[in-house]
Coordinates of C-alpha atoms in Angstrom, one line a residue:
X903 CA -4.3 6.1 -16.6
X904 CA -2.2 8.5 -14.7
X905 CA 1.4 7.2 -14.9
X906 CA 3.3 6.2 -11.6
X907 CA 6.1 9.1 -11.5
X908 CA 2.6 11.5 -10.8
X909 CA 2.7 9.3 -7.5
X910 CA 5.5 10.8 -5.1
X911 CA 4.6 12.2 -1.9
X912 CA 4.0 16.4 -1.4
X913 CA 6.6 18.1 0.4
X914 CA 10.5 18.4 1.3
X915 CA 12.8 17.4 3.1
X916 CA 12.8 20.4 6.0
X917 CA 8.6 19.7 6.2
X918 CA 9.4 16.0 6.9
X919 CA 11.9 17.1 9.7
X920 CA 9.4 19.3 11.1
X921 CA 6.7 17.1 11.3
X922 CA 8.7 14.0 13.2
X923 CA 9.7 17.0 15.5
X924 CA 6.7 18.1 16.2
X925 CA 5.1 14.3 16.7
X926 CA 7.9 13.8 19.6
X927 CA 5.9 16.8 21.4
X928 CA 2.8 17.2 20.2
X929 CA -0.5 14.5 20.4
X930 CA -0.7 13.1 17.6
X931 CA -5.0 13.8 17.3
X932 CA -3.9 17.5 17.3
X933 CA -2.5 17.4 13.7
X934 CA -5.1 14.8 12.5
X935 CA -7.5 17.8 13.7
X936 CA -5.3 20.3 11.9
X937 CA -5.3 18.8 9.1
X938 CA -9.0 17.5 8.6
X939 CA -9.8 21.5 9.4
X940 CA -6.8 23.4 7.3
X941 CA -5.4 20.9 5.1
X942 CA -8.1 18.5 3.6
X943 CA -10.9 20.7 2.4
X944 CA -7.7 22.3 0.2
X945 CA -6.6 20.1 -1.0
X946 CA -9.9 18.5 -2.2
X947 CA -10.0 21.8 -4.4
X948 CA -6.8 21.4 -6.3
X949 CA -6.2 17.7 -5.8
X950 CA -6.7 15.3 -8.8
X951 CA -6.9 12.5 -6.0
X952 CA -9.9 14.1 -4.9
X953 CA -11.3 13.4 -8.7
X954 CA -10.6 10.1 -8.6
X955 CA -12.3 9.5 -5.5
X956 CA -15.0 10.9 -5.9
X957 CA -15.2 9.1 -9.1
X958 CA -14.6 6.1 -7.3
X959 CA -17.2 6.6 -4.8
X960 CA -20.0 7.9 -7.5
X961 CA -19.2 4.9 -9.8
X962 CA -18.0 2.3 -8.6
X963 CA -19.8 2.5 -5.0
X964 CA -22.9 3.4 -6.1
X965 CA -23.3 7.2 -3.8
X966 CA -25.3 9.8 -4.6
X967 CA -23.2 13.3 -5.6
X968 CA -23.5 14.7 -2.1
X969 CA -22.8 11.8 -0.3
X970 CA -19.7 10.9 -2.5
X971 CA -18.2 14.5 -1.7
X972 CA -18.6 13.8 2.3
X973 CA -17.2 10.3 1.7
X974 CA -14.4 11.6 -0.3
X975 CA -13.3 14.1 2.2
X976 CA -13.6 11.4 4.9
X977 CA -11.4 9.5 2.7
X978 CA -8.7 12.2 2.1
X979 CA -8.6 12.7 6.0
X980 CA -8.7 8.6 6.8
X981 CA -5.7 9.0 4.4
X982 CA -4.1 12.0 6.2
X983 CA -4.2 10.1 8.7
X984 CA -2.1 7.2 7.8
X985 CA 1.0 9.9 6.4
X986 CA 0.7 11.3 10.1
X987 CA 1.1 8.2 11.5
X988 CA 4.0 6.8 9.5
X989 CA 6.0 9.8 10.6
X990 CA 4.8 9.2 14.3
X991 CA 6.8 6.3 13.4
X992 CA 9.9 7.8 12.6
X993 CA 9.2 9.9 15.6
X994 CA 9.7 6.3 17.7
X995 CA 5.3 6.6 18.5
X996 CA 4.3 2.7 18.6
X997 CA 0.6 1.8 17.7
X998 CA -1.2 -1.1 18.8
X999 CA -1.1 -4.0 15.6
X1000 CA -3.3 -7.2 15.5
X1001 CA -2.3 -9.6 13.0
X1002 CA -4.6 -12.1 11.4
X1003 CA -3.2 -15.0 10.3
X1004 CA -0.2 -14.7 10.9
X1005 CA 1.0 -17.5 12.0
X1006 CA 0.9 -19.4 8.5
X1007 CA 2.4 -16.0 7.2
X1008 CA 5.6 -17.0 9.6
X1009 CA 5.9 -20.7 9.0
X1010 CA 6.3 -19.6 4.8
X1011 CA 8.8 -17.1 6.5
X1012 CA 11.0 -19.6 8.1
X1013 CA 11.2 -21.7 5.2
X1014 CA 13.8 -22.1 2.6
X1015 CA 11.9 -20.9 -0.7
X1016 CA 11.3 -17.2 -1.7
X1017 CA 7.6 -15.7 -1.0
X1018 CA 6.4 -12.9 -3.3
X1019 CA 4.1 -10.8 -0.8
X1020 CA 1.8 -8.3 -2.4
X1021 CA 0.3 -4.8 -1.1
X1022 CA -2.7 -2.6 -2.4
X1023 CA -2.9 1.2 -1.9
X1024 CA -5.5 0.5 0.6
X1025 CA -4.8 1.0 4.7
X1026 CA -1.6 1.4 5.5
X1027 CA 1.3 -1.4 5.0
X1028 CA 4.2 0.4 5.6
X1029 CA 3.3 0.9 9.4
X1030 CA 3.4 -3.2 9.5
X1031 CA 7.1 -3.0 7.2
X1032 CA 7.7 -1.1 10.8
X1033 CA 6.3 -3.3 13.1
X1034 CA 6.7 -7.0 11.2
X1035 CA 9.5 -8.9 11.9
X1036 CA 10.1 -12.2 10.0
X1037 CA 14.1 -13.3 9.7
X1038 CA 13.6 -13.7 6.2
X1039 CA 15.0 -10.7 4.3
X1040 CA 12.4 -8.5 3.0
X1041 CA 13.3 -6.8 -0.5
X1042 CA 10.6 -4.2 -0.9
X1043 CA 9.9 -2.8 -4.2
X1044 CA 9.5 1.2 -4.6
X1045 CA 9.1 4.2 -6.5
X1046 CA 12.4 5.0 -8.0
X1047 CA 11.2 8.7 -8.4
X1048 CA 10.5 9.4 -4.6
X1049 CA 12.0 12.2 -2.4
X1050 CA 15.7 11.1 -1.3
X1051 CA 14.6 12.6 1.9
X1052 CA 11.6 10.5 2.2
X1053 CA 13.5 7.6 1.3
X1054 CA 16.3 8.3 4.0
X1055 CA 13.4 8.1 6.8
X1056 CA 12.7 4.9 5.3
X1057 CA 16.1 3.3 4.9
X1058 CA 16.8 4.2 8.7
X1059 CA 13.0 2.5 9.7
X1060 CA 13.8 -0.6 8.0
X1061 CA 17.1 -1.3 8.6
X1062 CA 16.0 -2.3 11.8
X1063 CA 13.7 -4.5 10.2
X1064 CA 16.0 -7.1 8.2
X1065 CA 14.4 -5.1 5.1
X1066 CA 15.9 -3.1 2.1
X1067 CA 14.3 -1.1 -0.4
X1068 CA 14.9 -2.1 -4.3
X1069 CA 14.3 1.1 -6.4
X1070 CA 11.9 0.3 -9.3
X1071 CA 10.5 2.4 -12.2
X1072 CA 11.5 4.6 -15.4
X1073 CA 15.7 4.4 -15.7
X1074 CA 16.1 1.8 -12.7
X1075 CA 17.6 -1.4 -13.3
X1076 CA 15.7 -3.4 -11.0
X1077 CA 15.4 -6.8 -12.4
X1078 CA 18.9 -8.2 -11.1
X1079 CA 18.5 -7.6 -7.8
X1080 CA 15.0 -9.0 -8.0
X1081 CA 16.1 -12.6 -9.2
X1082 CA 18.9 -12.4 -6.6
X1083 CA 16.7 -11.5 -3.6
X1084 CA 14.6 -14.7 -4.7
X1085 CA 17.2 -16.9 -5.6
X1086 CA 18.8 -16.3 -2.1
X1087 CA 15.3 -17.7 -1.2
X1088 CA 13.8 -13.8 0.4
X1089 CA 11.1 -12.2 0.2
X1090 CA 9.7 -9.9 -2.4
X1091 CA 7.0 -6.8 -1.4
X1092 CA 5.4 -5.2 -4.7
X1093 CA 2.5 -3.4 -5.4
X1094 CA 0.8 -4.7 -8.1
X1095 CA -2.2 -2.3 -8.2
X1096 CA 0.0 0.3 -10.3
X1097 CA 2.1 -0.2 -13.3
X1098 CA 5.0 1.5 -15.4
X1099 CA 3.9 0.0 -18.8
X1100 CA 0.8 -0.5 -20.2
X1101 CA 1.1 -2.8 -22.7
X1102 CA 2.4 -5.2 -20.0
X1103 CA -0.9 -5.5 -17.7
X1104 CA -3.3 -8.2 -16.6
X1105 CA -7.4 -7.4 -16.1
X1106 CA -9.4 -8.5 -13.1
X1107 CA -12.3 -7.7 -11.7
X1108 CA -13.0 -4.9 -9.0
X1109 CA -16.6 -4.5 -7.7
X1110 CA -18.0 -5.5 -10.7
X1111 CA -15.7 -2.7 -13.0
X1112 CA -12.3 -4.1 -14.8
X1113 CA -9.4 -2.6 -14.0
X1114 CA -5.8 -3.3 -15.2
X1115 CA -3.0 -4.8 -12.5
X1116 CA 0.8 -4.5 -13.4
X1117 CA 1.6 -8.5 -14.5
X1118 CA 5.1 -8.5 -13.2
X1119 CA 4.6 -9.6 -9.8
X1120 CA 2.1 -12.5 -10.8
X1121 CA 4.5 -13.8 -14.3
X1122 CA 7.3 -14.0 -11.6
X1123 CA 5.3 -16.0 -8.7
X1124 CA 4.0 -18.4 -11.5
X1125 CA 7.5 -18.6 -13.5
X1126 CA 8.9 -19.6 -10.7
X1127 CA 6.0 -21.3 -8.6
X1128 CA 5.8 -19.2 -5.3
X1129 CA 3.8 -19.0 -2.5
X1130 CA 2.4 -15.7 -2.8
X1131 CA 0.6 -13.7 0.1
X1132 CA -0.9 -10.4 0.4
X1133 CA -0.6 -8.2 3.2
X1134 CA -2.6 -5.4 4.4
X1135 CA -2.5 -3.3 7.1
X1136 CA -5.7 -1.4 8.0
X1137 CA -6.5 1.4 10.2
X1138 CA -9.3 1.4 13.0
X1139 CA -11.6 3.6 14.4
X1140 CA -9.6 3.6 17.4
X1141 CA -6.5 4.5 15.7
X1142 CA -5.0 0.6 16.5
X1143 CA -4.3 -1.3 12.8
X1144 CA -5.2 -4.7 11.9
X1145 CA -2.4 -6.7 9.8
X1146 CA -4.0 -9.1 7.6
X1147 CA -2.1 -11.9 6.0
X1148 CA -3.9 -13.7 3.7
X1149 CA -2.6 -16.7 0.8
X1150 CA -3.4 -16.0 -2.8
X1151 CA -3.4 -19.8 -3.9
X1152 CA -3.4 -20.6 -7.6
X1153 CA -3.5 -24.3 -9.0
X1154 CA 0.0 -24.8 -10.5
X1155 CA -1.3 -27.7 -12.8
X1156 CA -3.4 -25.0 -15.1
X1157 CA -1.7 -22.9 -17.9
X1158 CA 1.0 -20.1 -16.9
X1159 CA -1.6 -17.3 -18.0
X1160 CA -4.6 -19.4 -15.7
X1161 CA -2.3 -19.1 -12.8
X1162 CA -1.3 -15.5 -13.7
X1163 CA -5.3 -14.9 -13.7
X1164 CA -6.1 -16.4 -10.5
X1165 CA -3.4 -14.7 -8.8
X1166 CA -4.7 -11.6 -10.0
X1167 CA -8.0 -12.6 -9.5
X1168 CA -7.3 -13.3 -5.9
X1169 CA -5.9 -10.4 -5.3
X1170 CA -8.1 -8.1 -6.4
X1171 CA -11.4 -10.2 -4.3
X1172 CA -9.3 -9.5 -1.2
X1173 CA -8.9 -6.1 -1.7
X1174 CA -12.8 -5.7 -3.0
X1175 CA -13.2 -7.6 0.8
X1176 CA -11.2 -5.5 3.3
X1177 CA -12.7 -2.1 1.2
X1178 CA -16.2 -3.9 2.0
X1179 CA -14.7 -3.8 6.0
X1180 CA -12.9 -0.4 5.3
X1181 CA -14.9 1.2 2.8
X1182 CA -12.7 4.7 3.3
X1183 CA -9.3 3.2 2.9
X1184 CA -9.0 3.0 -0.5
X1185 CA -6.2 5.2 -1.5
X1186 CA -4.9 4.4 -5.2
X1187 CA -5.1 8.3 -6.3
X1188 CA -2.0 8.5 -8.3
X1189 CA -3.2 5.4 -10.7
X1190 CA -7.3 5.2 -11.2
X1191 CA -8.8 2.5 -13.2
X1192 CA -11.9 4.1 -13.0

């Protein structure tokens, strides 16, 4: 496994600046054709996210070599796309959402007990942490080790969203703040599809391979018996996103490691479903189980 802290995202602070200038003036398909041209075929050279893909693509979907190399770059500019647009977002550009389900996702929202809501590296959630709005407070987990000046953009975004950011990782001390978002009855937003420690995983099933999941999030839904939802936002063809909101129900009767395992389980068959929709939009490069 490639640990977490490998995970941050390239560049600096005065290359963020530049590109939310430049997305207040310039169309936003120029620099996804700038960077499919200039940046992606690159980076595919010296990018150990481009091994993984292409791993993925070989193994675990089956594609011949030349066809997993052409679906791997399509995947690393499907990807560039998605950065782009999160800046276009800081840049104030507003993209069409359809949200699926929904509904059910807000009546859990406007009740009085906590919801733990999981993400995948697959699409693009944190347009929807944009675009969302619940009144529940949303504590959303993230990488302790990322840029400060990333992590300014997204204080300022979701501010205006009722949402905070709980660091989490190596020499963070995450755990209080946790039990005190959900004892003030909040929300929770993890990833679970990356882990700090390896000894403290659960195993699931992807496409037929097992991979390993980080247990935290599911021992804390079943601990404490939560609704638990996943949330994924994924990009079109026309450049709109589609928010899906979908339950991961587990049968509270069974055995805390049962419930733990159909969580997980759950999980991991809704992401194996939306890659069968979005078959490029799987972007978990910083932590392969493959």
């Amino acid at each position: 496994m490639i640990p977490i802290e490998k995970g941050t995202t390239y560049g600096n602070a005065w290359m963020y600046r530049a590109l939310v200038w430049l997305l207040k003036y310039i169309n936003i398909h120029v620099l996804y054709v700038f960077m499919s041209v200039c940046v992606i075929p690159v980076t595919m050279l010296i990018s150990a996210g481009a091994r993984v893909t292409y791993r993925y693509f070989r193994k675990i979907r089956g594609c011949g070599r030349w066809r997993a190399i052409w679906y791997t770059y399509k995947n690393h500019c499907v990807f560039g796309q998605t950065v782009i647009d999160k800046f276009a977002m800081y840049a104030g550009h507003k993209f069409k959402i359809r949200f699926v389900d929904f509904e059910d996702y807000r009546r859990l929202a406007e009740g009085d007990e906590p919801i733990i809501q999981l993400n995948a590296h697959i699409g693009c959630n944190e347009i929807l942490g944009y675009s969302c709005h619940v009144e529940k407070p949303c504590n959303i987990l993230v990488f302790g080790g990322e840029k400060e000046s990333l992590m300014g953009f997204r204080r300022s975004a979701f501010q205006q969203m009722n949402a905070k950011m709980i660091p989490v990782g190596i020499g963070t001390t995450h755990s209080e703040d946790i039990a005190d978002a959900l004892d003030r009855g909040e929300i929770v937003c993890a990833f679970a599809d990356r882990f700090f420690n390896a000894k403290k995983t659960i195993t699931s099933t992807l496409h037929g391979h097992k991979i390993s999941l980080a247990r935290g999030p599911f021992s804390l839904a079943v601990t404490r018996g939560l609704n638990v939802v996943m949330l994924s936002g994924m990009k079109e063809s026309d450049g709109s996103y589609t928010a899906y909101f979908t339950p991961l129900r587990y049968d509270k009767t069974l055995s805390k490691s049962e419930q733990r395992q159909q969580i997980a389980d759950a999980y991991t068959a809704e992401i194996e479903r939306l890659l069968g929709k979005y078959p490029m939009q799987w972007f978990n490069y910083a932590n392969s189980n493959f």
